[in-house]
Amino acid sequence: MHDQSDARQDLLERGYSRRQAARIMGVLGAGVAAASAGTPLWAQRNDGPDEGNFPKVRIGSNECWTGPFPVAQAEAAKIIGHANFYHPGTEVTDFKKTLATIEGVPADHILPWPGSSDPLSRIVVAFCSPKKGLVTADVSYEQPWGTAEWAGAKVTKVPLTSDYRHDVKAMLAADPQAGLYYVCSPNNPTGTITPIADIEWLVANKPAGSVVLVDEAYLHFSHAKSAAYLAAKRDDVVVLRTFSKLFGMAGMRLGATIASPALHEQLMRYDGKRMSTNLPLPSVVCGTVALTQKALIEQRRAEMIAARDYTFAHLKKRGIKFIPSDANMFMVDWGKPAKGVQDQFMAAGVGIGRNWAPWPTMSRVTVGSMADMQAFCAALDKIMV
Ligand SMILES: Cc1ncc(COP(=O)(O)O)c(C=O)c1O
């Protein structure tokens, strides 16, 4: 990975003056490069997108086992005929209004993005710096760590509590002057929820000028309360959403941030809002329709929970330890190096996830369809004789 001095050197070699390079490396412009500076997610995956050697059962990357709701797909398909216009109608506004109504926040607090990875890196670049660090739980989603390192910001990692919540008091104590406190709830890779009361405590006690980022990528798979109401009443809380998970739209690239207009301004200072308004229309329309499908959302969540319960019952029966989860993933402890077990599953056509550094004997497994989880359990029976 490039470090900050490499990036500065690169800018100078490309003909920027020192002053221009400093400006680009600063909060105003660093997001352009930083959006891609986190550890690339495909590099963490086991399903080799470059080679195309996908396993038969893909439960390694926390994707949904099925695509967008058919009703949303149908509306998305219709807009393609009008895609000669940047904005055939009010698609982006409709998206904002729909999400705002569902979350009970003002429409000017919603910004759509092409997925949530881009705004995640922008938020890190906007609020962290060599003087203001990032505080994260460990284990958690690692993309913001890579971006913070690139920006020359200190990354402070605080272990989860014994029941796998973010330890918000320890997070604040570990760096009381941080620029950004990152809370992923439900957390990737544990699927565990940090209670909203803990998030409220962090928001109330953090230093003025710092920001709390609540990444709710997996919220729809749980029954947890969103932190959107905090983003609606404060200037220093941002909620991050993606349509890559329950909504089955990972390949369509749609995400959203919920934050005050003032906070949003800080994420868009260099690109004049283009990134968050010129979006692929089928994705925007698909997302808008999907959001309103209350019964289908509940049905998909219930389907995932049934497949997860089935898997947990099997693991229990076999005496294999796992961390109970509220989302579409869980950590399972093999009691031996996880990499070898992951390879054995792969050889059996089942692509499970990787391990996280502090837990070398545990793998992350995504909850797929019931058929996927039956295949996982059958492969497990063969591997763990
Ligand atoms: C916690 C979390 N946040 C953000 C993302 C980024 O997803 P996307 O860019 O597809 O919205 C992911 C992807 O796995 C994730 O797990």
GROMACS .gro file of C-alpha atoms and ligand atoms in nm:
model
  401
    1MET     CA    1   0.000   0.000   0.000
    2HIS     CA    2   0.116   0.354  -0.070
    3ASP     CA    3   0.204   0.554   0.234
    4GLN     CA    4   0.157   0.926   0.256
    5SER     CA    5   0.510   1.018   0.152
    6ASP     CA    6   0.483   0.788  -0.153
    7ALA     CA    7   0.161   0.962  -0.247
    8ARG     CA    8   0.316   1.308  -0.207
    9GLN     CA    9   0.622   1.201  -0.408
   10ASP     CA   10   0.393   1.066  -0.674
   11LEU     CA   11   0.214   1.400  -0.699
   12LEU     CA   12   0.544   1.589  -0.728
   13GLU     CA   13   0.665   1.353  -0.998
   14ARG     CA   14   0.343   1.410  -1.187
   15GLY     CA   15   0.423   1.779  -1.207
   16TYR     CA   16   0.234   1.927  -0.913
   17SER     CA   17   0.406   2.208  -0.727
   18ARG     CA   18   0.480   2.145  -0.359
   19ARG     CA   19   0.197   2.380  -0.271
   20GLN     CA   20  -0.048   2.202  -0.497
   21ALA     CA   21   0.062   1.865  -0.363
   22ALA     CA   22   0.012   1.984  -0.008
   23ARG     CA   23  -0.335   2.099  -0.097
   24ILE     CA   24  -0.424   1.772  -0.264
   25MET     CA   25  -0.283   1.579   0.029
   26GLY     CA   26  -0.488   1.785   0.270
   27VAL     CA   27  -0.847   1.740   0.369
   28LEU     CA   28  -0.976   1.928   0.065
   29GLY     CA   29  -0.849   1.694  -0.196
   30ALA     CA   30  -0.712   1.375  -0.054
   31GLY     CA   31  -1.038   1.194  -0.098
   32VAL     CA   32  -0.982   1.149  -0.471
   33ALA     CA   33  -0.704   0.903  -0.413
   34ALA     CA   34  -0.813   0.792  -0.070
   35ALA     CA   35  -1.141   0.657  -0.198
   36SER     CA   36  -0.942   0.372  -0.339
   37ALA     CA   37  -0.668   0.367  -0.076
   38GLY     CA   38  -0.824   0.131   0.177
   39THR     CA   39  -0.732  -0.235   0.157
   40PRO     CA   40  -0.908  -0.336  -0.162
   41LEU     CA   41  -1.191  -0.562  -0.063
   42TRP     CA   42  -1.141  -0.803  -0.349
   43ALA     CA   43  -0.793  -0.864  -0.213
   44GLN     CA   44  -0.949  -1.003   0.106
   45ARG     CA   45  -1.185  -1.232  -0.076
   46ASN     CA   46  -1.151  -1.596  -0.154
   47ASP     CA   47  -1.353  -1.607  -0.470
   48GLY     CA   48  -1.095  -1.471  -0.714
   49PRO     CA   49  -1.289  -1.221  -0.926
   50ASP     CA   50  -0.992  -1.172  -1.157
   51GLU     CA   51  -0.956  -1.540  -1.232
   52GLY     CA   52  -1.329  -1.612  -1.228
   53ASN     CA   53  -1.273  -1.934  -1.033
   54PHE     CA   54  -1.577  -1.891  -0.814
   55PRO     CA   55  -1.675  -2.171  -0.579
   56LYS     CA   56  -2.015  -2.330  -0.627
   57VAL     CA   57  -2.133  -2.198  -0.290
   58ARG     CA   58  -2.032  -1.836  -0.231
   59ILE     CA   59  -2.054  -1.758   0.138
   60GLY     CA   60  -1.727  -1.568   0.180
   61SER     CA   61  -1.801  -1.202   0.105
   62ASN     CA   62  -2.121  -1.115   0.295
   63GLU     CA   63  -2.317  -1.078  -0.026
   64CYS     CA   64  -2.686  -1.163  -0.044
   65TRP     CA   65  -2.769  -1.506  -0.181
   66THR     CA   66  -3.021  -1.357  -0.423
   67GLY     CA   67  -3.065  -1.043  -0.634
   68PRO     CA   68  -3.279  -0.731  -0.591
   69PHE     CA   69  -3.653  -0.772  -0.530
   70PRO     CA   70  -3.819  -0.849  -0.869
   71VAL     CA   71  -4.047  -0.544  -0.838
   72ALA     CA   72  -3.739  -0.322  -0.798
   73GLN     CA   73  -3.561  -0.493  -1.088
   74ALA     CA   74  -3.861  -0.427  -1.313
   75GLU     CA   75  -3.860  -0.053  -1.238
   76ALA     CA   76  -3.481  -0.038  -1.284
   77ALA     CA   77  -3.512  -0.203  -1.625
   78LYS     CA   78  -3.771   0.053  -1.739
   79ILE     CA   79  -3.541   0.350  -1.680
   80ILE     CA   80  -3.272   0.213  -1.914
   81GLY     CA   81  -3.478   0.330  -2.213
   82HIS     CA   82  -3.446   0.688  -2.084
   83ALA     CA   83  -3.078   0.670  -1.995
   84ASN     CA   84  -2.981   0.913  -2.271
   85PHE     CA   85  -3.053   1.186  -2.013
   86TYR     CA   86  -2.841   1.240  -1.704
   87HIS     CA   87  -3.164   1.300  -1.518
   88PRO     CA   88  -3.474   1.186  -1.711
   89GLY     CA   89  -3.688   1.285  -1.413
   90THR     CA   90  -3.656   1.323  -1.040
   91GLU     CA   91  -3.492   0.985  -0.970
   92VAL     CA   92  -3.225   1.106  -0.729
   93THR     CA   93  -3.468   1.336  -0.546
   94ASP     CA   94  -3.717   1.051  -0.521
   95PHE     CA   95  -3.450   0.832  -0.367
   96LYS     CA   96  -3.363   1.099  -0.108
   97LYS     CA   97  -3.725   1.163  -0.020
   98THR     CA   98  -3.804   0.793   0.012
   99LEU     CA   99  -3.513   0.713   0.240
  100ALA     CA  100  -3.575   1.030   0.442
  101THR     CA  101  -3.941   0.939   0.497
  102ILE     CA  102  -3.855   0.585   0.604
  103GLU     CA  103  -3.586   0.705   0.846
  104GLY     CA  104  -3.780   1.005   0.973
  105VAL     CA  105  -3.505   1.251   0.881
  106PRO     CA  106  -3.516   1.565   0.661
  107ALA     CA  107  -3.461   1.492   0.289
  108ASP     CA  108  -3.164   1.731   0.286
  109HIS     CA  109  -2.989   1.487   0.523
  110ILE     CA  110  -2.966   1.211   0.260
  111LEU     CA  111  -2.695   1.167  -0.001
  112PRO     CA  112  -2.677   0.868  -0.232
  113TRP     CA  113  -2.341   0.728  -0.345
  114PRO     CA  114  -2.212   0.455  -0.575
  115GLY     CA  115  -2.191   0.206  -0.287
  116SER     CA  116  -2.072   0.286   0.063
  117SER     CA  117  -1.698   0.229   0.018
  118ASP     CA  118  -1.644   0.569  -0.145
  119PRO     CA  119  -1.815   0.777   0.126
  120LEU     CA  120  -1.650   0.563   0.394
  121SER     CA  121  -1.306   0.662   0.271
  122ARG     CA  122  -1.413   1.023   0.219
  123ILE     CA  123  -1.537   1.046   0.576
  124VAL     CA  124  -1.201   0.922   0.705
  125VAL     CA  125  -1.014   1.171   0.488
  126ALA     CA  126  -1.245   1.457   0.585
  127PHE     CA  127  -1.219   1.409   0.962
  128CYS     CA  128  -0.885   1.237   1.021
  129SER     CA  129  -0.541   1.385   0.961
  130PRO     CA  130  -0.188   1.349   1.092
  131LYS     CA  131  -0.320   1.540   1.398
  132LYS     CA  132  -0.656   1.365   1.437
  133GLY     CA  133  -0.673   0.989   1.454
  134LEU     CA  134  -0.927   0.719   1.380
  135VAL     CA  135  -1.062   0.501   1.662
  136THR     CA  136  -1.204   0.164   1.565
  137ALA     CA  137  -1.307  -0.158   1.731
  138ASP     CA  138  -1.090  -0.464   1.679
  139VAL     CA  139  -1.210  -0.687   1.520
  140SER     CA  140  -1.412  -0.479   1.278
  141TYR     CA  141  -1.438  -0.371   0.915
  142GLU     CA  142  -1.087  -0.274   0.811
  143GLN     CA  143  -1.136  -0.048   0.508
  144PRO     CA  144  -1.127   0.278   0.709
  145TRP     CA  145  -0.803   0.170   0.874
  146GLY     CA  146  -0.626   0.157   0.537
  147THR     CA  147  -0.756   0.498   0.437
  148ALA     CA  148  -0.650   0.651   0.770
  149GLU     CA  149  -0.301   0.505   0.737
  150TRP     CA  150  -0.278   0.646   0.387
  151ALA     CA  151  -0.379   0.989   0.518
  152GLY     CA  152  -0.109   0.967   0.785
  153ALA     CA  153  -0.364   0.946   1.067
  154LYS     CA  154  -0.310   0.733   1.376
  155VAL     CA  155  -0.535   0.426   1.393
  156THR     CA  156  -0.629   0.322   1.747
  157LYS     CA  157  -0.778  -0.027   1.770
  158VAL     CA  158  -0.983  -0.116   2.078
  159PRO     CA  159  -1.085  -0.479   2.144
  160LEU     CA  160  -1.457  -0.560   2.144
  161THR     CA  161  -1.616  -0.629   2.483
  162SER     CA  162  -1.645  -0.990   2.602
  163ASP     CA  163  -1.995  -0.996   2.449
  164TYR     CA  164  -1.862  -0.851   2.121
  165ARG     CA  165  -2.000  -0.497   2.145
  166HIS     CA  166  -1.792  -0.190   2.067
  167ASP     CA  167  -1.637  -0.085   2.397
  168VAL     CA  168  -1.732   0.281   2.354
  169LYS     CA  169  -1.586   0.396   2.687
  170ALA     CA  170  -1.253   0.230   2.610
  171MET     CA  171  -1.264   0.372   2.255
  172LEU     CA  172  -1.296   0.726   2.387
  173ALA     CA  173  -1.034   0.671   2.657
  174ALA     CA  174  -0.789   0.525   2.402
  175ASP     CA  175  -0.783   0.849   2.200
  176PRO     CA  176  -0.984   1.127   2.365
  177GLN     CA  177  -0.893   1.373   2.085
  178ALA     CA  178  -0.960   1.159   1.778
  179GLY     CA  179  -1.107   1.301   1.458
  180LEU     CA  180  -1.336   1.003   1.391
  181TYR     CA  181  -1.488   0.725   1.603
  182TYR     CA  182  -1.599   0.437   1.377
  183VAL     CA  183  -1.881   0.214   1.500
  184CYS     CA  184  -1.989  -0.075   1.277
  185SER     CA  185  -2.323  -0.211   1.399
  186PRO     CA  186  -2.402  -0.489   1.328
  187ASN     CA  187  -2.027  -0.536   1.323
  188ASN     CA  188  -1.842  -0.699   1.036
  189PRO     CA  189  -1.718  -0.976   1.089
  190THR     CA  190  -1.895  -1.073   1.415
  191GLY     CA  191  -2.250  -0.970   1.318
  192THR     CA  192  -2.298  -0.835   1.670
  193ILE     CA  193  -2.489  -0.521   1.763
  194THR     CA  194  -2.363  -0.230   1.970
  195PRO     CA  195  -2.668  -0.101   2.162
  196ILE     CA  196  -2.793   0.238   2.056
  197ALA     CA  197  -2.751   0.355   2.419
  198ASP     CA  198  -2.374   0.294   2.386
  199ILE     CA  199  -2.364   0.492   2.061
  200GLU     CA  200  -2.559   0.773   2.229
  201TRP     CA  201  -2.306   0.773   2.514
  202LEU     CA  202  -2.016   0.803   2.271
  203VAL     CA  203  -2.187   1.088   2.085
  204ALA     CA  204  -2.258   1.271   2.411
  205ASN     CA  205  -1.907   1.231   2.551
  206LYS     CA  206  -1.673   1.259   2.252
  207PRO     CA  207  -1.471   1.578   2.206
  208ALA     CA  208  -1.630   1.870   2.022
  209GLY     CA  209  -1.531   1.878   1.657
  210SER     CA  210  -1.490   1.503   1.623
  211VAL     CA  211  -1.737   1.287   1.433
  212VAL     CA  212  -1.904   0.953   1.507
  213LEU     CA  213  -1.956   0.732   1.201
  214VAL     CA  214  -2.211   0.454   1.240
  215ASP     CA  215  -2.176   0.200   0.961
  216GLU     CA  216  -2.513   0.025   0.927
  217ALA     CA  217  -2.430  -0.192   0.624
  218TYR     CA  218  -2.599  -0.494   0.786
  219LEU     CA  219  -2.876  -0.318   0.977
  220HIS     CA  220  -3.163  -0.463   0.770
  221PHE     CA  221  -3.060  -0.817   0.859
  222SER     CA  222  -3.113  -0.737   1.228
  223HIS     CA  223  -3.388  -0.577   1.431
  224ALA     CA  224  -3.149  -0.316   1.574
  225LYS     CA  225  -3.247   0.049   1.597
  226SER     CA  226  -3.079   0.283   1.349
  227ALA     CA  227  -2.869   0.578   1.464
  228ALA     CA  228  -3.029   0.793   1.190
  229TYR     CA  229  -3.220   1.000   1.450
  230LEU     CA  230  -2.886   1.112   1.596
  231ALA     CA  231  -2.764   1.220   1.251
  232ALA     CA  232  -3.088   1.416   1.211
  233LYS     CA  233  -3.037   1.628   1.518
  234ARG     CA  234  -2.660   1.676   1.526
  235ASP     CA  235  -2.381   1.800   1.300
  236ASP     CA  236  -2.128   1.543   1.412
  237VAL     CA  237  -2.289   1.204   1.344
  238VAL     CA  238  -2.299   1.030   1.008
  239VAL     CA  239  -2.481   0.706   0.932
  240LEU     CA  240  -2.361   0.493   0.642
  241ARG     CA  241  -2.587   0.258   0.447
  242THR     CA  242  -2.535   0.023   0.155
  243PHE     CA  243  -2.766  -0.163  -0.081
  244SER     CA  244  -2.503  -0.435  -0.127
  245LYS     CA  245  -2.632  -0.656   0.154
  246LEU     CA  246  -3.000  -0.738   0.222
  247PHE     CA  247  -3.110  -0.556  -0.094
  248GLY     CA  248  -2.888  -0.783  -0.308
  249MET     CA  249  -2.741  -0.496  -0.512
  250ALA     CA  250  -2.364  -0.536  -0.454
  251GLY     CA  251  -2.294  -0.533  -0.828
  252MET     CA  252  -2.521  -0.229  -0.885
  253ARG     CA  253  -2.327  -0.001  -0.649
  254LEU     CA  254  -2.563   0.207  -0.438
  255GLY     CA  255  -2.515   0.345  -0.089
  256ALA     CA  256  -2.624   0.644   0.116
  257THR     CA  257  -2.508   0.868   0.395
  258ILE     CA  258  -2.741   1.028   0.648
  259ALA     CA  259  -2.593   1.345   0.795
  260SER     CA  260  -2.647   1.718   0.824
  261PRO     CA  261  -2.596   1.925   0.509
  262ALA     CA  262  -2.296   2.091   0.679
  263LEU     CA  263  -2.127   1.755   0.737
  264HIS     CA  264  -2.208   1.643   0.383
  265GLU     CA  265  -2.048   1.959   0.243
  266GLN     CA  266  -1.720   1.845   0.391
  267LEU     CA  267  -1.734   1.520   0.194
  268MET     CA  268  -1.793   1.687  -0.139
  269ARG     CA  269  -1.571   1.990  -0.135
  270TYR     CA  270  -1.355   1.888  -0.426
  271ASP     CA  271  -1.600   1.735  -0.671
  272GLY     CA  272  -1.890   1.977  -0.665
  273LYS     CA  273  -2.138   1.706  -0.561
  274ARG     CA  274  -2.095   1.518  -0.888
  275MET     CA  275  -2.015   1.183  -0.730
  276SER     CA  276  -2.334   1.176  -0.530
  277THR     CA  277  -2.571   1.307  -0.797
  278ASN     CA  278  -2.452   1.149  -1.124
  279LEU     CA  279  -2.529   0.791  -1.035
  280PRO     CA  280  -2.630   0.491  -1.245
  281LEU     CA  281  -3.005   0.542  -1.280
  282PRO     CA  282  -3.107   0.174  -1.271
  283SER     CA  283  -2.932   0.148  -0.935
  284VAL     CA  284  -3.101   0.459  -0.794
  285VAL     CA  285  -3.446   0.350  -0.911
  286CYS     CA  286  -3.393  -0.008  -0.793
  287GLY     CA  287  -3.287   0.120  -0.450
  288THR     CA  288  -3.583   0.356  -0.419
  289VAL     CA  289  -3.835   0.082  -0.495
  290ALA     CA  290  -3.655  -0.173  -0.275
  291LEU     CA  291  -3.663   0.058   0.027
  292THR     CA  292  -4.042   0.066   0.031
  293GLN     CA  293  -4.088  -0.314   0.025
  294LYS     CA  294  -4.148  -0.358   0.396
  295ALA     CA  295  -4.296  -0.707   0.372
  296LEU     CA  296  -4.026  -0.833   0.133
  297ILE     CA  297  -3.752  -0.695   0.357
  298GLU     CA  298  -3.901  -0.876   0.655
  299GLN     CA  299  -3.938  -1.195   0.451
  300ARG     CA  300  -3.575  -1.188   0.336
  301ARG     CA  301  -3.455  -1.121   0.689
  302ALA     CA  302  -3.664  -1.415   0.816
  303GLU     CA  303  -3.523  -1.638   0.543
  304MET     CA  304  -3.169  -1.549   0.648
  305ILE     CA  305  -3.248  -1.606   1.017
  306ALA     CA  306  -3.391  -1.952   0.939
  307ALA     CA  307  -3.076  -2.047   0.745
  308ARG     CA  308  -2.859  -1.910   1.027
  309ASP     CA  309  -3.056  -2.097   1.296
  310TYR     CA  310  -3.023  -2.418   1.094
  311THR     CA  311  -2.645  -2.368   1.072
  312PHE     CA  312  -2.605  -2.280   1.439
  313ALA     CA  313  -2.803  -2.592   1.540
  314HIS     CA  314  -2.568  -2.802   1.329
  315LEU     CA  315  -2.257  -2.642   1.477
  316LYS     CA  316  -2.394  -2.694   1.829
  317LYS     CA  317  -2.470  -3.057   1.759
  318ARG     CA  318  -2.110  -3.102   1.645
  319GLY     CA  319  -1.969  -2.913   1.944
  320ILE     CA  320  -1.808  -2.645   1.723
  321LYS     CA  321  -1.782  -2.302   1.883
  322PHE     CA  322  -1.920  -1.991   1.713
  323ILE     CA  323  -2.015  -1.635   1.804
  324PRO     CA  324  -2.394  -1.585   1.797
  325SER     CA  325  -2.476  -1.317   1.543
  326ASP     CA  326  -2.754  -1.071   1.458
  327ALA     CA  327  -2.657  -1.039   1.092
  328ASN     CA  328  -2.587  -1.247   0.781
  329MET     CA  329  -2.242  -1.359   0.896
  330PHE     CA  330  -2.082  -1.525   1.194
  331MET     CA  331  -1.739  -1.627   1.324
  332VAL     CA  332  -1.680  -1.996   1.375
  333ASP     CA  333  -1.387  -2.129   1.578
  334TRP     CA  334  -1.223  -2.440   1.433
  335GLY     CA  335  -0.969  -2.466   1.713
  336LYS     CA  336  -0.692  -2.487   1.451
  337PRO     CA  337  -0.554  -2.246   1.186
  338ALA     CA  338  -0.853  -2.111   0.991
  339LYS     CA  339  -0.663  -2.073   0.663
  340GLY     CA  340  -0.622  -2.448   0.625
  341VAL     CA  341  -0.991  -2.508   0.699
  342GLN     CA  342  -1.091  -2.237   0.451
  343ASP     CA  343  -0.882  -2.416   0.184
  344GLN     CA  344  -1.050  -2.747   0.265
  345PHE     CA  345  -1.394  -2.589   0.224
  346MET     CA  346  -1.283  -2.434  -0.104
  347ALA     CA  347  -1.170  -2.773  -0.232
  348ALA     CA  348  -1.523  -2.895  -0.147
  349GLY     CA  349  -1.675  -2.612  -0.356
  350VAL     CA  350  -1.776  -2.397  -0.057
  351GLY     CA  351  -1.610  -2.054  -0.041
  352ILE     CA  352  -1.617  -1.938   0.321
  353GLY     CA  353  -1.455  -1.616   0.447
  354ARG     CA  354  -1.115  -1.549   0.593
  355ASN     CA  355  -0.993  -1.505   0.949
  356TRP     CA  356  -0.916  -1.172   1.124
  357ALA     CA  357  -0.564  -1.122   1.264
  358PRO     CA  358  -0.648  -1.141   1.638
  359TRP     CA  359  -0.844  -1.463   1.584
  360PRO     CA  360  -0.631  -1.696   1.370
  361THR     CA  361  -0.846  -2.005   1.436
  362MET     CA  362  -1.175  -1.844   1.337
  363SER     CA  363  -1.332  -1.800   0.993
  364ARG     CA  364  -1.608  -1.562   0.892
  365VAL     CA  365  -1.896  -1.741   0.726
  366THR     CA  366  -2.167  -1.552   0.538
  367VAL     CA  367  -2.521  -1.678   0.581
  368GLY     CA  368  -2.645  -1.767   0.234
  369SER     CA  369  -2.965  -1.940   0.127
  370MET     CA  370  -3.089  -2.247   0.312
  371ALA     CA  371  -2.941  -2.458   0.029
  372ASP     CA  372  -2.605  -2.280   0.069
  373MET     CA  373  -2.602  -2.349   0.442
  374GLN     CA  374  -2.701  -2.711   0.393
  375ALA     CA  375  -2.404  -2.743   0.154
  376PHE     CA  376  -2.182  -2.574   0.415
  377CYS     CA  377  -2.295  -2.817   0.686
  378ALA     CA  378  -2.250  -3.119   0.456
  379ALA     CA  379  -1.897  -3.004   0.363
  380LEU     CA  380  -1.823  -2.945   0.730
  381ASP     CA  381  -1.927  -3.303   0.812
  382LYS     CA  382  -1.681  -3.432   0.552
  383ILE     CA  383  -1.396  -3.204   0.663
  384MET     CA  384  -1.439  -3.240   1.039
  385VAL     CA  385  -1.461  -3.617   1.064
  386LIG     C1  386  -1.928  -0.283   0.719
  386LIG     C2  387  -1.917  -0.252   0.575
  386LIG     N1  388  -1.919  -0.125   0.535
  386LIG     C3  389  -1.908  -0.092   0.406
  386LIG     C4  390  -1.893  -0.189   0.308
  386LIG     C5  391  -1.877  -0.145   0.166
  386LIG     O1  392  -1.972  -0.201   0.082
  386LIG     P1  393  -2.023  -0.134  -0.053
  386LIG     O2  394  -1.914  -0.049  -0.108
  386LIG     O3  395  -2.056  -0.249  -0.141
  386LIG     O4  396  -2.142  -0.053  -0.018
  386LIG     C6  397  -1.890  -0.324   0.345
  386LIG     C7  398  -1.871  -0.430   0.244
  386LIG     O5  399  -1.860  -0.546   0.269
  386LIG     C8  400  -1.901  -0.356   0.483
  386LIG     O6  401  -1.897  -0.483   0.527
   0.00000   0.00000   0.00000
